[in-house]
């Protein structure tokens, strides 16, 4: 009898936590704490402990801000902030982009995109 081949699915459909890191940021978590409000935590290795972020939906930047980590580079500092952002279009995905602003020219360094969750955390 012909066996039906089922494509191999990865055991874990969730993105592994390791993807939420680069040389500037690690151990990043983002959770929705109430409608249009997200709590973001993690570790940053950024100049003077200052990190910046924007939230976008693929077309527009909907929110921006900065946060301060407990320590500056070369050490890893802890940070935590909440961001209030409302979707422009219901079916869009909100992306938080963490970065360090270059002290020299203001350019973004170490950009790390994190998809913000749709569901409010229990």
Short mmCIF file of N, CA and C in Angstrom, two decimals:
data_model
loop_
_atom_site.label_atom_id
_atom_site.label_comp_id
_atom_site.label_asym_id
_atom_site.label_seq_id
_atom_site.Cartn_x
_atom_site.Cartn_y
_atom_site.Cartn_z
N UNK A 1 0.84 -1.22 0.00
CA UNK A 1 0.00 0.00 0.00
C UNK A 1 0.87 1.26 0.00
N UNK A 2 0.42 2.26 -0.73
CA UNK A 2 1.19 3.51 -0.80
C UNK A 2 0.95 4.30 0.48
N UNK A 3 2.06 4.64 1.12
CA UNK A 3 1.92 5.44 2.34
C UNK A 3 1.80 6.90 1.97
N UNK A 4 0.94 7.59 2.66
CA UNK A 4 0.84 9.02 2.39
C UNK A 4 1.96 9.71 3.14
N UNK A 5 2.71 10.50 2.39
CA UNK A 5 3.84 11.21 2.99
C UNK A 5 3.32 12.49 3.63
N UNK A 6 3.64 12.68 4.87
CA UNK A 6 3.29 13.95 5.51
C UNK A 6 4.58 14.73 5.68
N UNK A 7 4.56 15.99 5.26
CA UNK A 7 5.79 16.78 5.40
C UNK A 7 6.20 16.88 6.87
N UNK A 8 7.47 16.80 7.10
CA UNK A 8 7.97 16.89 8.48
C UNK A 8 7.75 18.31 9.01
N UNK A 9 7.04 18.38 10.10
CA UNK A 9 6.84 19.68 10.75
C UNK A 9 7.85 19.82 11.88
N UNK A 10 8.44 21.00 12.02
CA UNK A 10 9.32 21.17 13.18
C UNK A 10 8.50 20.97 14.46
N UNK A 11 9.10 20.36 15.45
CA UNK A 11 8.38 20.05 16.69
C UNK A 11 7.85 21.31 17.35
N UNK A 12 8.62 22.39 17.24
CA UNK A 12 8.24 23.61 17.92
C UNK A 12 7.93 24.70 16.90
N UNK A 13 6.68 25.08 16.82
CA UNK A 13 6.29 26.10 15.85
C UNK A 13 6.63 27.51 16.35
N UNK A 14 6.87 27.64 17.64
CA UNK A 14 7.25 28.95 18.18
C UNK A 14 8.68 29.27 17.74
N UNK A 15 8.94 30.54 17.53
CA UNK A 15 10.32 30.90 17.20
C UNK A 15 11.18 30.73 18.44
N UNK A 16 12.33 30.11 18.27
CA UNK A 16 13.20 29.93 19.44
C UNK A 16 13.66 31.28 19.98
N UNK A 17 13.81 31.32 21.28
CA UNK A 17 14.19 32.55 21.96
C UNK A 17 15.53 33.10 21.43
N UNK A 18 16.42 32.20 20.97
CA UNK A 18 17.73 32.65 20.51
C UNK A 18 17.64 33.66 19.37
N UNK A 19 16.54 33.61 18.62
CA UNK A 19 16.42 34.53 17.50
C UNK A 19 16.22 35.96 17.98
N UNK A 20 15.75 36.11 19.20
CA UNK A 20 15.50 37.44 19.75
C UNK A 20 16.76 38.02 20.37
N UNK A 21 17.88 37.92 19.64
CA UNK A 21 19.10 38.49 20.19
C UNK A 21 20.09 38.83 19.09
N UNK A 22 21.00 39.72 19.42
CA UNK A 22 22.15 40.02 18.58
C UNK A 22 23.25 40.52 19.50
N UNK A 23 24.26 41.20 18.97
CA UNK A 23 25.37 41.59 19.85
C UNK A 23 24.99 42.73 20.81
N UNK A 24 23.85 43.38 20.58
CA UNK A 24 23.42 44.50 21.42
C UNK A 24 22.31 44.13 22.40
N UNK A 25 21.49 43.15 22.03
CA UNK A 25 20.31 42.81 22.82
C UNK A 25 20.19 41.31 22.98
N UNK A 26 19.68 40.86 24.15
CA UNK A 26 19.43 39.43 24.35
C UNK A 26 18.34 39.24 25.40
N UNK A 27 17.82 38.00 25.45
CA UNK A 27 16.78 37.62 26.41
C UNK A 27 15.58 38.56 26.37
N UNK A 28 15.17 38.89 25.16
CA UNK A 28 14.07 39.85 24.98
C UNK A 28 12.72 39.13 25.08
N UNK A 29 11.83 39.69 25.87
CA UNK A 29 10.45 39.20 25.90
C UNK A 29 9.52 40.38 25.67
N UNK A 30 8.45 40.12 24.95
CA UNK A 30 7.45 41.16 24.72
C UNK A 30 6.10 40.52 25.01
N UNK A 31 5.33 41.14 25.89
CA UNK A 31 3.99 40.61 26.13
C UNK A 31 2.97 41.74 26.12
N UNK A 32 1.77 41.37 25.70
CA UNK A 32 0.67 42.33 25.65
C UNK A 32 0.01 42.29 27.02
N UNK A 33 0.03 43.43 27.73
CA UNK A 33 -0.53 43.43 29.07
C UNK A 33 -1.97 43.95 29.10
N UNK A 34 -2.34 44.77 28.13
CA UNK A 34 -3.73 45.14 27.93
C UNK A 34 -3.87 45.68 26.52
N UNK A 35 -5.07 46.02 26.14
CA UNK A 35 -5.31 46.48 24.77
C UNK A 35 -4.35 47.62 24.42
N UNK A 36 -3.61 47.46 23.32
CA UNK A 36 -2.69 48.47 22.81
C UNK A 36 -1.51 48.79 23.74
N UNK A 37 -1.24 47.93 24.72
CA UNK A 37 -0.12 48.17 25.65
C UNK A 37 0.74 46.92 25.76
N UNK A 38 2.04 47.12 25.58
CA UNK A 38 2.99 46.00 25.59
C UNK A 38 4.10 46.27 26.58
N UNK A 39 4.54 45.20 27.23
CA UNK A 39 5.66 45.30 28.16
C UNK A 39 6.84 44.56 27.52
N UNK A 40 7.98 45.25 27.46
CA UNK A 40 9.17 44.68 26.83
C UNK A 40 10.28 44.65 27.86
N UNK A 41 10.94 43.50 27.97
CA UNK A 41 12.04 43.34 28.93
C UNK A 41 13.19 42.65 28.23
N UNK A 42 14.38 42.84 28.78
CA UNK A 42 15.53 42.11 28.24
C UNK A 42 16.82 42.69 28.75
N UNK A 43 17.89 42.34 28.05
CA UNK A 43 19.21 42.83 28.39
C UNK A 43 19.78 43.55 27.18
N UNK A 44 20.50 44.63 27.45
CA UNK A 44 21.10 45.42 26.37
C UNK A 44 22.56 45.70 26.70
N UNK A 45 23.38 45.73 25.66
CA UNK A 45 24.77 46.14 25.80
C UNK A 45 24.94 47.33 24.87
N UNK A 46 24.58 48.51 25.40
CA UNK A 46 24.54 49.71 24.57
C UNK A 46 25.25 50.85 25.29
N UNK A 47 25.73 51.82 24.51
CA UNK A 47 26.48 52.95 25.03
C UNK A 47 25.67 53.70 26.09
N UNK A 48 26.27 53.86 27.26
CA UNK A 48 25.63 54.55 28.39
C UNK A 48 24.27 53.95 28.77
N UNK A 49 24.02 52.72 28.33
CA UNK A 49 22.78 52.04 28.70
C UNK A 49 21.53 52.56 28.02
N UNK A 50 21.70 53.40 26.98
CA UNK A 50 20.52 53.99 26.33
C UNK A 50 20.16 53.21 25.08
N UNK A 51 18.92 52.73 25.02
CA UNK A 51 18.45 52.04 23.83
C UNK A 51 17.23 52.76 23.30
N UNK A 52 17.04 52.67 22.01
CA UNK A 52 15.89 53.31 21.36
C UNK A 52 15.03 52.24 20.71
N UNK A 53 13.80 52.60 20.41
CA UNK A 53 12.91 51.65 19.74
C UNK A 53 11.89 52.39 18.90
N UNK A 54 11.40 51.70 17.89
CA UNK A 54 10.23 52.14 17.13
C UNK A 54 9.29 50.95 17.03
N UNK A 55 8.01 51.24 16.86
CA UNK A 55 7.04 50.19 16.55
C UNK A 55 6.46 50.54 15.20
N UNK A 56 6.46 49.55 14.30
CA UNK A 56 5.94 49.79 12.96
C UNK A 56 5.03 48.65 12.55
N UNK A 57 4.26 48.90 11.50
CA UNK A 57 3.34 47.86 11.01
C UNK A 57 3.71 47.43 9.60
N UNK A 58 4.94 47.67 9.20
CA UNK A 58 5.36 47.33 7.85
C UNK A 58 5.23 48.50 6.89
N UNK A 59 4.45 49.49 7.26
CA UNK A 59 4.26 50.67 6.41
C UNK A 59 4.63 51.95 7.14
N UNK A 60 4.19 52.05 8.38
CA UNK A 60 4.37 53.30 9.12
C UNK A 60 4.98 53.03 10.49
N UNK A 61 5.72 54.02 10.98
CA UNK A 61 6.18 53.97 12.37
C UNK A 61 5.06 54.54 13.22
N UNK A 62 4.58 53.74 14.18
CA UNK A 62 3.41 54.12 14.97
C UNK A 62 3.79 54.64 16.35
N UNK A 63 4.97 54.29 16.81
CA UNK A 63 5.42 54.75 18.13
C UNK A 63 6.94 54.71 18.14
N UNK A 64 7.52 55.54 18.99
CA UNK A 64 8.96 55.49 19.17
C UNK A 64 9.29 55.96 20.57
N UNK A 65 10.48 55.61 21.02
CA UNK A 65 10.88 56.03 22.35
C UNK A 65 12.26 55.52 22.67
N UNK A 66 12.64 55.70 23.92
CA UNK A 66 13.93 55.18 24.37
C UNK A 66 13.76 54.67 25.79
N UNK A 67 14.72 53.87 26.20
CA UNK A 67 14.69 53.29 27.54
C UNK A 67 16.12 53.26 28.04
N UNK A 68 16.28 53.03 29.34
CA UNK A 68 17.61 53.00 29.93
C UNK A 68 17.83 51.64 30.57
N UNK A 69 18.95 51.03 30.21
CA UNK A 69 19.34 49.77 30.82
C UNK A 69 20.08 50.07 32.12
N UNK A 70 20.15 49.06 33.00
CA UNK A 70 20.77 49.26 34.31
C UNK A 70 22.28 49.49 34.23
N UNK A 71 22.92 49.06 33.14
CA UNK A 71 24.36 49.25 32.95
C UNK A 71 24.61 49.60 31.49
N UNK A 72 25.74 50.25 31.25
CA UNK A 72 26.14 50.55 29.87
C UNK A 72 27.17 49.55 29.39
N UNK A 73 27.40 49.55 28.06
CA UNK A 73 28.42 48.68 27.48
C UNK A 73 29.76 49.03 28.14
N UNK A 74 30.67 48.06 28.31
CA UNK A 74 30.67 46.71 27.74
C UNK A 74 29.87 45.68 28.54
N UNK A 75 29.17 46.11 29.58
CA UNK A 75 28.39 45.14 30.36
C UNK A 75 26.96 45.05 29.82
N UNK A 76 26.30 43.93 30.15
CA UNK A 76 24.89 43.77 29.82
C UNK A 76 24.07 44.39 30.94
N UNK A 77 23.14 45.26 30.59
CA UNK A 77 22.25 45.86 31.58
C UNK A 77 20.82 45.41 31.34
N UNK A 78 20.05 45.32 32.42
CA UNK A 78 18.63 44.94 32.30
C UNK A 78 17.80 46.17 31.93
N UNK A 79 16.78 45.96 31.13
CA UNK A 79 15.85 47.05 30.85
C UNK A 79 14.44 46.51 30.81
N UNK A 80 13.50 47.43 30.98
CA UNK A 80 12.09 47.10 30.94
C UNK A 80 11.35 48.39 30.60
N UNK A 81 10.40 48.31 29.69
CA UNK A 81 9.58 49.48 29.40
C UNK A 81 8.23 49.01 28.87
N UNK A 82 7.25 49.91 28.94
CA UNK A 82 5.96 49.63 28.32
C UNK A 82 5.78 50.60 27.17
N UNK A 83 5.11 50.14 26.15
CA UNK A 83 4.84 50.98 24.99
C UNK A 83 3.36 50.87 24.66
N UNK A 84 2.75 52.02 24.43
CA UNK A 84 1.34 52.07 24.03
C UNK A 84 1.31 52.33 22.53
N UNK A 85 0.68 51.44 21.81
CA UNK A 85 0.61 51.62 20.36
C UNK A 85 -0.66 50.97 19.84
N UNK A 86 -1.33 51.67 18.95
CA UNK A 86 -2.58 51.18 18.38
C UNK A 86 -2.33 50.88 16.90
N UNK A 87 -2.86 49.74 16.45
CA UNK A 87 -2.72 49.38 15.04
C UNK A 87 -3.49 50.35 14.16
N UNK A 88 -2.89 50.69 13.01
CA UNK A 88 -3.60 51.47 11.99
C UNK A 88 -4.63 50.61 11.29
N UNK A 89 -4.22 49.38 10.96
CA UNK A 89 -5.11 48.45 10.28
C UNK A 89 -5.18 47.16 11.08
N UNK A 90 -6.38 46.61 11.27
CA UNK A 90 -6.57 45.47 12.17
C UNK A 90 -5.73 44.25 11.82
N UNK A 91 -5.51 43.99 10.51
CA UNK A 91 -4.80 42.75 10.16
C UNK A 91 -3.29 42.93 10.03
N UNK A 92 -2.76 44.05 10.45
CA UNK A 92 -1.32 44.25 10.36
C UNK A 92 -0.63 43.61 11.57
N UNK A 93 0.66 43.37 11.43
CA UNK A 93 1.46 42.83 12.53
C UNK A 93 2.35 43.94 13.04
N UNK A 94 2.32 44.15 14.34
CA UNK A 94 3.17 45.18 14.93
C UNK A 94 4.56 44.61 15.17
N UNK A 95 5.58 45.33 14.71
CA UNK A 95 6.97 44.95 14.93
C UNK A 95 7.63 46.02 15.78
N UNK A 96 8.25 45.56 16.85
CA UNK A 96 9.06 46.44 17.67
C UNK A 96 10.49 46.30 17.17
N UNK A 97 11.17 47.41 16.93
CA UNK A 97 12.56 47.34 16.51
C UNK A 97 13.41 48.04 17.56
N UNK A 98 14.24 47.26 18.23
CA UNK A 98 15.18 47.79 19.21
C UNK A 98 16.45 48.18 18.48
N UNK A 99 17.09 49.26 18.91
CA UNK A 99 18.36 49.62 18.31
C UNK A 99 19.12 50.57 19.23
N UNK A 100 20.39 50.74 18.92
CA UNK A 100 21.21 51.74 19.59
C UNK A 100 21.45 52.84 18.58
N UNK A 101 21.29 54.09 19.00
CA UNK A 101 21.56 55.21 18.12
C UNK A 101 23.05 55.53 18.21
N UNK A 102 23.70 55.61 17.07
CA UNK A 102 25.13 55.90 17.05
C UNK A 102 25.39 57.29 17.64
N UNK A 103 26.35 57.37 18.56
CA UNK A 103 26.70 58.66 19.16
C UNK A 103 27.32 59.58 18.10
N UNK A 104 27.93 58.98 17.08
CA UNK A 104 28.60 59.77 16.04
C UNK A 104 27.61 60.42 15.08
N UNK A 105 26.75 59.60 14.47
CA UNK A 105 25.93 60.13 13.38
C UNK A 105 24.42 59.90 13.54
N UNK A 106 24.03 59.34 14.70
CA UNK A 106 22.60 59.14 14.94
C UNK A 106 21.99 57.98 14.18
N UNK A 107 22.81 57.23 13.43
CA UNK A 107 22.29 56.08 12.68
C UNK A 107 21.96 54.94 13.63
N UNK A 108 21.03 54.09 13.20
CA UNK A 108 20.64 52.93 14.00
C UNK A 108 21.69 51.83 13.89
N UNK A 109 22.06 51.28 15.04
CA UNK A 109 22.98 50.14 15.07
C UNK A 109 22.30 48.99 15.79
N UNK A 110 22.63 47.78 15.37
CA UNK A 110 22.16 46.60 16.09
C UNK A 110 20.67 46.43 16.09
N UNK A 111 20.01 46.79 14.99
CA UNK A 111 18.55 46.67 14.93
C UNK A 111 18.10 45.24 15.19
N UNK A 112 17.12 45.09 16.07
CA UNK A 112 16.58 43.77 16.38
C UNK A 112 15.06 43.84 16.33
N UNK A 113 14.44 43.24 15.30
CA UNK A 113 12.98 43.27 15.21
C UNK A 113 12.34 42.17 16.06
N UNK A 114 11.29 42.53 16.77
CA UNK A 114 10.55 41.60 17.62
C UNK A 114 9.07 41.77 17.27
N UNK A 115 8.40 40.67 16.91
CA UNK A 115 6.96 40.75 16.63
C UNK A 115 6.21 40.89 17.95
N UNK A 116 5.35 41.88 18.04
CA UNK A 116 4.55 42.06 19.25
C UNK A 116 3.36 41.10 19.21
N UNK A 117 3.05 40.47 20.35
CA UNK A 117 1.98 39.46 20.36
C UNK A 117 0.60 40.07 20.16
N UNK A 118 -0.28 39.26 19.57
CA UNK A 118 -1.67 39.68 19.33
C UNK A 118 -2.52 39.54 20.59
N UNK A 119 -2.22 38.50 21.36
CA UNK A 119 -3.08 38.15 22.50
C UNK A 119 -2.57 38.77 23.79
N UNK A 120 -3.49 39.17 24.64
CA UNK A 120 -3.14 39.68 25.96
C UNK A 120 -2.69 38.52 26.83
N UNK A 121 -1.55 38.69 27.51
CA UNK A 121 -1.02 37.63 28.38
C UNK A 121 -1.92 37.43 29.58
N UNK A 122 -2.09 36.17 29.94
CA UNK A 122 -2.92 35.85 31.12
C UNK A 122 -2.12 36.09 32.38
#
